[in-house]
PDB file of C-alpha atoms in Angstrom:
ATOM      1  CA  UNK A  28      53.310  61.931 114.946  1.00 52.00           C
ATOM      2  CA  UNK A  29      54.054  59.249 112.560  1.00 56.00           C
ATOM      3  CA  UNK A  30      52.052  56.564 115.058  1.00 61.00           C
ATOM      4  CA  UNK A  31      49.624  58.698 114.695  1.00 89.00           C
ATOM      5  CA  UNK A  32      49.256  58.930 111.121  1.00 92.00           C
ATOM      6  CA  UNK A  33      49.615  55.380 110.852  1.00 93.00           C
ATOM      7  CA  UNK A  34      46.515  55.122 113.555  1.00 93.00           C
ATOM      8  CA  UNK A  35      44.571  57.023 111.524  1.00 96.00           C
ATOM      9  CA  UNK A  36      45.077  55.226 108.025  1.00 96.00           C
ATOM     10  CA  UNK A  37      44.398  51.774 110.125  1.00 96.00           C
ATOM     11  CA  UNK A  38      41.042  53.356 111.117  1.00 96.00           C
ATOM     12  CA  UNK A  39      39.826  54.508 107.848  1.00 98.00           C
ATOM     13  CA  UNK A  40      40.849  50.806 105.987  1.00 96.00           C
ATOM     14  CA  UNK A  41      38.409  49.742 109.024  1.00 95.00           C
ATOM     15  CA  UNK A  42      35.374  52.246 108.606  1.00 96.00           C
ATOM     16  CA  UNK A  43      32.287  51.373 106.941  1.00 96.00           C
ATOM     17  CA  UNK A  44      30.066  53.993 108.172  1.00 97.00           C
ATOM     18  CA  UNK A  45      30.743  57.798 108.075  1.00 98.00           C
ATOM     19  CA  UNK A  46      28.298  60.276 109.542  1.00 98.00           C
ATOM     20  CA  UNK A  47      27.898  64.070 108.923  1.00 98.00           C
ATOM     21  CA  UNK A  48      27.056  66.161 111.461  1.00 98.00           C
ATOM     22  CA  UNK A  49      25.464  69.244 109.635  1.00 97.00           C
ATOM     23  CA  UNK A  50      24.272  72.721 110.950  1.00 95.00           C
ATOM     24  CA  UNK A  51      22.039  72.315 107.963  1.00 93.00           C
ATOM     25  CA  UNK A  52      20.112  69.862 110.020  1.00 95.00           C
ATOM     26  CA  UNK A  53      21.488  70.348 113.577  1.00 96.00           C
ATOM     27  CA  UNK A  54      21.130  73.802 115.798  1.00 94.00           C
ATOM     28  CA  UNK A  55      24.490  74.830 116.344  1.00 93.00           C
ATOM     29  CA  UNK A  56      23.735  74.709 120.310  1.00 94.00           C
ATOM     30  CA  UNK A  57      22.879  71.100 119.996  1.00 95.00           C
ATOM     31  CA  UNK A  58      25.921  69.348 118.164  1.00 95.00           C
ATOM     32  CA  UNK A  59      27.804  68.535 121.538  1.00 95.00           C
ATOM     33  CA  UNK A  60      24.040  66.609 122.002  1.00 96.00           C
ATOM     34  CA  UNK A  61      23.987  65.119 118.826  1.00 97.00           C
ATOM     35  CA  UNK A  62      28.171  64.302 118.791  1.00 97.00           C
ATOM     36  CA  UNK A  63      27.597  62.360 121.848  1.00 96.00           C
ATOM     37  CA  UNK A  64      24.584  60.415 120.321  1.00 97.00           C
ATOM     38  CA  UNK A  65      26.895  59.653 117.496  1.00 97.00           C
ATOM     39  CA  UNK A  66      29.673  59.029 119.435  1.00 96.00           C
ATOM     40  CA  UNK A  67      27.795  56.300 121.241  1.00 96.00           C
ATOM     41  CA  UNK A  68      26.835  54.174 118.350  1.00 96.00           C
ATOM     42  CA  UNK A  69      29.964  54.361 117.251  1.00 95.00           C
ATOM     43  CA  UNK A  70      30.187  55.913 113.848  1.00 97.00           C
ATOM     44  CA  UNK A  71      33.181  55.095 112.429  1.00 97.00           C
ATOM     45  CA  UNK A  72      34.159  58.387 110.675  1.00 98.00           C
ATOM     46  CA  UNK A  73      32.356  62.090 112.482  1.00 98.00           C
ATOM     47  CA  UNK A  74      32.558  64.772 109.745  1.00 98.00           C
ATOM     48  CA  UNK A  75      31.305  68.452 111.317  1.00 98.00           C
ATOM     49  CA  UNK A  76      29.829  70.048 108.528  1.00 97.00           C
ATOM     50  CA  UNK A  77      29.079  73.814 109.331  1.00 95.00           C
ATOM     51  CA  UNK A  78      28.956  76.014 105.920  1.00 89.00           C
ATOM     52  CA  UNK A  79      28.381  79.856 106.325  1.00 85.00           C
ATOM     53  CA  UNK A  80      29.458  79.683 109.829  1.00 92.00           C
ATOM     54  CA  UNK A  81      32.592  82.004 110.737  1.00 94.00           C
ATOM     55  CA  UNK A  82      35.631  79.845 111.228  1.00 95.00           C
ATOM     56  CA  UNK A  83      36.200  80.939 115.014  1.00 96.00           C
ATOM     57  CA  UNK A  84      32.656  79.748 115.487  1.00 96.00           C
ATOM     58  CA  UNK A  85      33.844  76.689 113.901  1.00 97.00           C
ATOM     59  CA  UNK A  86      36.608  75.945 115.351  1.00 97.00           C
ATOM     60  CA  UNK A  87      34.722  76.362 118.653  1.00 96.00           C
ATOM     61  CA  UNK A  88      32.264  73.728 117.863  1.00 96.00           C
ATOM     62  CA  UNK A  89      35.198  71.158 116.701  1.00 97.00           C
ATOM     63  CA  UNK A  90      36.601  71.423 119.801  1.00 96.00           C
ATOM     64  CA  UNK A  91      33.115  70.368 121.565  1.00 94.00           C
ATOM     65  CA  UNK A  92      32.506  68.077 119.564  1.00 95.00           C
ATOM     66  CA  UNK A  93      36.227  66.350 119.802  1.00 93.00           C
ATOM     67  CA  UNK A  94      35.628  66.115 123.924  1.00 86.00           C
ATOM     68  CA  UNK A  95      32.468  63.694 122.598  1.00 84.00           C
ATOM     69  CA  UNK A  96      35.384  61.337 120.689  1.00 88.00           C
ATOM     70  CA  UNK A  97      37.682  60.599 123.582  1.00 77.00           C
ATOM     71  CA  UNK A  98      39.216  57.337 123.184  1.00 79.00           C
ATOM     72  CA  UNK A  99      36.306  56.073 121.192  1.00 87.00           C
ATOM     73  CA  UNK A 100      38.444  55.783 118.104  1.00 92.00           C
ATOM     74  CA  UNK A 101      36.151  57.522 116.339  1.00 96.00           C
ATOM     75  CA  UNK A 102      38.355  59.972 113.254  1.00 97.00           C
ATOM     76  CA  UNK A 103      36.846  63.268 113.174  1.00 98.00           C
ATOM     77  CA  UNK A 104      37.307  65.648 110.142  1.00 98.00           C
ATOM     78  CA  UNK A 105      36.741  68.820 109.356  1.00 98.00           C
ATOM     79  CA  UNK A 106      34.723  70.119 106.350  1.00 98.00           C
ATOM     80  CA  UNK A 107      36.005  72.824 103.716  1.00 96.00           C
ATOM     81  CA  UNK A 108      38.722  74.081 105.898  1.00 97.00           C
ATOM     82  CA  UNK A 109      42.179  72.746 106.477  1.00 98.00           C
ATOM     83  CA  UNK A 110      43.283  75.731 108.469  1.00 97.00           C
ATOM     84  CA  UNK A 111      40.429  74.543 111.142  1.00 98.00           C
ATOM     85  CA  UNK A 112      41.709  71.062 110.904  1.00 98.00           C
ATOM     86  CA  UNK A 113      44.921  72.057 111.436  1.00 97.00           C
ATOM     87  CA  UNK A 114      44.449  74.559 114.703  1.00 97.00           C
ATOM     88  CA  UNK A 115      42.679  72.104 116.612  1.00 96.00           C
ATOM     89  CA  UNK A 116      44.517  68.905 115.225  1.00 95.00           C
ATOM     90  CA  UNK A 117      41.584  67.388 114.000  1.00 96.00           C
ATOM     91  CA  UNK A 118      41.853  63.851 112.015  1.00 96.00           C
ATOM     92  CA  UNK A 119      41.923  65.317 108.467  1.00 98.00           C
ATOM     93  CA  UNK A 120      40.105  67.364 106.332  1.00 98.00           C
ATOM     94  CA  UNK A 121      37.563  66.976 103.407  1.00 98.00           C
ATOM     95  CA  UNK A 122      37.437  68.585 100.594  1.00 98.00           C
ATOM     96  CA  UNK A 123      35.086  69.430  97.606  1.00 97.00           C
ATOM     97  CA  UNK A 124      35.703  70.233  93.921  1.00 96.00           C
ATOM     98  CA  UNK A 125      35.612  73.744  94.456  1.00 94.00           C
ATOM     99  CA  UNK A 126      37.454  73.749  97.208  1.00 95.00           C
ATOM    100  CA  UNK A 127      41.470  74.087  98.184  1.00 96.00           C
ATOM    101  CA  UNK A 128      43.554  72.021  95.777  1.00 97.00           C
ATOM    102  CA  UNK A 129      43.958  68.690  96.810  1.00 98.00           C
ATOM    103  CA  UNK A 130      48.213  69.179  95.953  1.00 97.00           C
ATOM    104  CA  UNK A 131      47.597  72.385  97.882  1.00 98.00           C
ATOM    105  CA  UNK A 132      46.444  70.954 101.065  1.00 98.00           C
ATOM    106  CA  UNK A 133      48.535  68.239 101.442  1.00 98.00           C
ATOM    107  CA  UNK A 134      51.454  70.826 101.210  1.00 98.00           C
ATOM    108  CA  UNK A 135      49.607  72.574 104.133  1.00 97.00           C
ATOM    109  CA  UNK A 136      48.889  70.167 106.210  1.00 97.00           C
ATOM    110  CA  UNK A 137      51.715  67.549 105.586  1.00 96.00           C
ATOM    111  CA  UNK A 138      51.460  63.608 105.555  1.00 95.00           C
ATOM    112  CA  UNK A 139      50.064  63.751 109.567  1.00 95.00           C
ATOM    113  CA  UNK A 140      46.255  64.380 108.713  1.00 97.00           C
ATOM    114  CA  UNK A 141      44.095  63.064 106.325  1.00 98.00           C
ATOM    115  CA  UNK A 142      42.410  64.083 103.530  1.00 98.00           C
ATOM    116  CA  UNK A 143      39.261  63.226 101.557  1.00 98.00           C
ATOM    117  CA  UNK A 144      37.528  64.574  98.273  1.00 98.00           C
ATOM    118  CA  UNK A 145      33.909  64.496  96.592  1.00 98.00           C
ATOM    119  CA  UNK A 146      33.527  63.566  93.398  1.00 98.00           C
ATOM    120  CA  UNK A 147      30.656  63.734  91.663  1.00 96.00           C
ATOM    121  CA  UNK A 148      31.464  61.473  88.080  1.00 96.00           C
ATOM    122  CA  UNK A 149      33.470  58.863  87.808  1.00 96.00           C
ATOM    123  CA  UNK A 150      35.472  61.234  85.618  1.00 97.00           C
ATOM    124  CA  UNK A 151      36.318  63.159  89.177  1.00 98.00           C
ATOM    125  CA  UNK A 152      36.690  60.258  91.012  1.00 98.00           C
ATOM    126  CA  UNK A 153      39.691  58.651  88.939  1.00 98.00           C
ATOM    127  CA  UNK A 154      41.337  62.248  88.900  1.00 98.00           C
ATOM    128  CA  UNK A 155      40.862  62.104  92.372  1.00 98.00           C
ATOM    129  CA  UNK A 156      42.278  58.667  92.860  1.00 98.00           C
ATOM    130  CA  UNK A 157      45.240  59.778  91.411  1.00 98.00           C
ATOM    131  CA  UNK A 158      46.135  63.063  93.721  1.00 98.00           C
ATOM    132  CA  UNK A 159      47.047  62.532  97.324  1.00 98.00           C
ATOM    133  CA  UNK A 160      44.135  61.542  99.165  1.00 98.00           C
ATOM    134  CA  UNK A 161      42.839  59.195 101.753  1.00 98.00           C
ATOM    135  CA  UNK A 162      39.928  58.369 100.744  1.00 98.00           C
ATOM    136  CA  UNK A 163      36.979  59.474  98.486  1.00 98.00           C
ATOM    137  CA  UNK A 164      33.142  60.639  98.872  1.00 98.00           C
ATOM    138  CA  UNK A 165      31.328  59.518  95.444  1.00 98.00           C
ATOM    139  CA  UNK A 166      27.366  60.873  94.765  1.00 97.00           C
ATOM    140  CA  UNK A 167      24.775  61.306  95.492  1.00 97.00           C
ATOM    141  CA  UNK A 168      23.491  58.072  94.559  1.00 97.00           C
ATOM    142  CA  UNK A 169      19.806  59.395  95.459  1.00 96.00           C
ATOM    143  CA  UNK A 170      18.549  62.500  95.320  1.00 90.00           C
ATOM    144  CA  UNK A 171      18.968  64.153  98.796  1.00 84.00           C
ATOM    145  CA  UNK A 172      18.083  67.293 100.154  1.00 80.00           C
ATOM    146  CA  UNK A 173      21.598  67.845 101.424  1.00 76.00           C
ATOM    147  CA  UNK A 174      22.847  68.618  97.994  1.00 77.00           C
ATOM    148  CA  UNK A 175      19.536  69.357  96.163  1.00 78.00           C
ATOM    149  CA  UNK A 176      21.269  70.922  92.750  1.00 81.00           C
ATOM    150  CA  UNK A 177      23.608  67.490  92.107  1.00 83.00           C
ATOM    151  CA  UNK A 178      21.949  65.484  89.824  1.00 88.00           C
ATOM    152  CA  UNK A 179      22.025  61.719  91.899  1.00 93.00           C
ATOM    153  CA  UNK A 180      24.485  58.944  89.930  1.00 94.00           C
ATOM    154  CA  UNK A 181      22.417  55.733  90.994  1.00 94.00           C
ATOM    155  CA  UNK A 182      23.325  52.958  91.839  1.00 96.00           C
ATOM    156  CA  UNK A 183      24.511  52.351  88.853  1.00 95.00           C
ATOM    157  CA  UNK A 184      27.691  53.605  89.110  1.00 96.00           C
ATOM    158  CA  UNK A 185      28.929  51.843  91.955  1.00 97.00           C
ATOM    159  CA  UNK A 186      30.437  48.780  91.208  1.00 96.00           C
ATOM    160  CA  UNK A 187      32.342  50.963  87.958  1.00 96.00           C
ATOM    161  CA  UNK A 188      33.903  53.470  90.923  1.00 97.00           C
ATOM    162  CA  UNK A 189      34.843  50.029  92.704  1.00 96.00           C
ATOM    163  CA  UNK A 190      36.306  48.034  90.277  1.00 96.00           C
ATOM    164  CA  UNK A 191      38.092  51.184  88.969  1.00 96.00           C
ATOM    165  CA  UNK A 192      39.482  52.933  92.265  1.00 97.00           C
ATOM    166  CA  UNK A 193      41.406  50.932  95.209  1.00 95.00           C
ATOM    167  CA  UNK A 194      41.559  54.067  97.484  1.00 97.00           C
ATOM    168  CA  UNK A 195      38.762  53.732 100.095  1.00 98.00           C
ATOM    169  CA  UNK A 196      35.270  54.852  98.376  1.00 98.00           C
ATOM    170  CA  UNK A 197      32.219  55.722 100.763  1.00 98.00           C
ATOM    171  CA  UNK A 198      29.179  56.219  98.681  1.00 98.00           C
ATOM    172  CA  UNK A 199      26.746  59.338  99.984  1.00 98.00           C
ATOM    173  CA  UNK A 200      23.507  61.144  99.279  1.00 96.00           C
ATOM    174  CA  UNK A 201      20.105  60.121 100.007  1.00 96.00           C
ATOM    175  CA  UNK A 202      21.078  56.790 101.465  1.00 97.00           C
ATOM    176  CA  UNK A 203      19.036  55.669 104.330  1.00 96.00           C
ATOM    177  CA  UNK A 204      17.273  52.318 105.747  1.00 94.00           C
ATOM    178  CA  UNK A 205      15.002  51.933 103.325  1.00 95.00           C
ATOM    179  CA  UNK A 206      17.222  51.642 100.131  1.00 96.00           C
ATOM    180  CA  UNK A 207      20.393  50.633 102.064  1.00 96.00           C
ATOM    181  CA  UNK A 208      20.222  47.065 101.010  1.00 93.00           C
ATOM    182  CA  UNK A 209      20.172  48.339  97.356  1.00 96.00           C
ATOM    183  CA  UNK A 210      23.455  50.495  97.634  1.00 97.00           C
ATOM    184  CA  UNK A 211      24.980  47.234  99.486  1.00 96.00           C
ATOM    185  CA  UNK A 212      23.421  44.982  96.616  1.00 95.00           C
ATOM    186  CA  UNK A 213      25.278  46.782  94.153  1.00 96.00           C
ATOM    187  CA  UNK A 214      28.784  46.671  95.596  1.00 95.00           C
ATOM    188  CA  UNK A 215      29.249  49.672  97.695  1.00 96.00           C
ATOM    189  CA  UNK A 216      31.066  48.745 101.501  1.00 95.00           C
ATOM    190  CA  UNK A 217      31.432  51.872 102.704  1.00 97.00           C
ATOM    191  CA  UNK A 218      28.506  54.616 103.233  1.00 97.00           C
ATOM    192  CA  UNK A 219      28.125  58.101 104.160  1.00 98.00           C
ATOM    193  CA  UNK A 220      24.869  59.172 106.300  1.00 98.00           C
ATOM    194  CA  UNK A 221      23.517  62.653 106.609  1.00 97.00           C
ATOM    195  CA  UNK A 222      19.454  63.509 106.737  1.00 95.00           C
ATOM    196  CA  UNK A 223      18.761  60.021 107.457  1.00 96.00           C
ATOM    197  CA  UNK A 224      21.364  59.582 110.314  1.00 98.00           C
ATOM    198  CA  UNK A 225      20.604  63.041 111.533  1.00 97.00           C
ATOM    199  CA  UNK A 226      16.620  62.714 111.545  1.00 96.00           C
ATOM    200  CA  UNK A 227      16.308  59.084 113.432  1.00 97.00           C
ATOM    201  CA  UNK A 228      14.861  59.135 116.481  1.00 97.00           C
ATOM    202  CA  UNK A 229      17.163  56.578 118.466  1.00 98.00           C
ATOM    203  CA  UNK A 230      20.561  57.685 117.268  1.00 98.00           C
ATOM    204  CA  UNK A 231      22.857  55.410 118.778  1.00 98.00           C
ATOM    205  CA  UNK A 232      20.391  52.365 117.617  1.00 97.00           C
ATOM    206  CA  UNK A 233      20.287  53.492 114.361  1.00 98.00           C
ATOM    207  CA  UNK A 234      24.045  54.284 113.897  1.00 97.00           C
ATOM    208  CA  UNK A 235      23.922  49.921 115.554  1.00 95.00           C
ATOM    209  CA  UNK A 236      21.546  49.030 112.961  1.00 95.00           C
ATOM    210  CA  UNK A 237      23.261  50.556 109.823  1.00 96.00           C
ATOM    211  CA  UNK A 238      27.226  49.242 111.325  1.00 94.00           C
ATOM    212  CA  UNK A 239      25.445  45.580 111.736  1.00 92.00           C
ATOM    213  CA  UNK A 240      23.955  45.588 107.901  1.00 92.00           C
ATOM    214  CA  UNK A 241      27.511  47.366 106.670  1.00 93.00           C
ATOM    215  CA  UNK A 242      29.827  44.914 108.909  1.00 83.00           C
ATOM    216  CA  UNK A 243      29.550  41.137 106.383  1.00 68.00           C
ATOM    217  CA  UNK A 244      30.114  44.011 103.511  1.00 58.00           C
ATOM    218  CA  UNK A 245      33.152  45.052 105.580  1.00 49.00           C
ATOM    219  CA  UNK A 246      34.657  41.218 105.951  1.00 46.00           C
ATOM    220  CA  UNK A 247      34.397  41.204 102.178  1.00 46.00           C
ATOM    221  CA  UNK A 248      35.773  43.986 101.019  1.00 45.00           C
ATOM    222  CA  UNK A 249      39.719  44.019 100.075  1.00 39.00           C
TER     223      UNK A 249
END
């Protein structure tokens, strides 16, 4: 298990771009479909977001979905619930402020999965940067229909989050191809899709597209 761990940590210092696969946007009878799409342009991270969906239900799904990441070295993590991650030895976990304790979780699921966080503030991000996680979620830096009641932290506040935390940072909400070049522009390497990633109509080109414009960030970055 500790190979694996140490896998896992080697493929999130190399991932730039970190879809969610949402039932928010996605029919639950088409995320194997979608999975596969995302599978195939190689997404670096695969998050399966399902909220108000029973956790058997869930964990059904995962286990779909995990068939589509076969040796593509793709990490796959489970939203909200660690218990999920854990049953069907998912990559990690991610978590959100209101969620499980961050100290709580890691004594759950030990040092063999990972764990991320949303933050929201820079305030929550340098708490965050401080407990035991992997890696952490910062925005939205746009508006976004995915979290409609957050008010967005522009741009802004990227290069503070980035000269402030060393722990990887992937910046989310309401990115997309038209204002990528902005979050880029203004320091961020790392990037969380949802609607936009979700919504193109040539998945696997898109996912290309974005991991081309994100990979001279990625040679940059420390």
């Amino acid at each position: 298990m500790k190979q694996d761990i140490y896998r896992k940590k080697f493929l999130l210092s190399q991932a730039r771009f970190y879809g969610i696969l949402d039932l928010g946007y996605v029919p639950a009878e088409k995320l194997k479909a979608y999975s596969e799409q995302l599978a195939e342009g190689r997404v670096d991270i695969l998050q399966l977001r399902a909220k108000n969906l029973e956790k058997k239900k869930i964990a059904e799904h995962a286990r779909a979905i995990q068939s589509s990441l076969v040796e593509k070295e793709i990490l796959f993590i489970i939203n909200d619930y660690p218990d999920i991650a854990l049953e069907i030895e998912a990559d990690g976990v991610h978590l959100g402020q209101e969620d499980m304790p961050i100290e709580q979780a890691r004594k759950y699921l030990g040092e063999e999965f990972l764990i991320g966080k949303s933050t929201h503030t820079l305030s929550q991000a340098l708490t965050a940067a401080q407990e035991p996680v992997d890696y952490i979620a910062f925005g939205p830096i746009f508006k976004t229909p995915t979290k409609p009641d957050y008010l967005p932290v522009g741009i802004e506040s990227i290069a503070a989050v980035k000269e402030r935390i060393k722990k990887p940072v992937f910046f989310i909400g309401g990115i997309n191809k038209e204002n990528i070049s902005l979050v880029l522009s203004a320091g961020a390497d790392r990037i969380v899709m949802v609607s936009a990633l979700l919504g193109a109509k040539d998945i696997p080109e898109f996912c290309r597209q974005m991991r081309n414009l994100l990979s001279l960030k990625g040679l940059l970055a420390n």
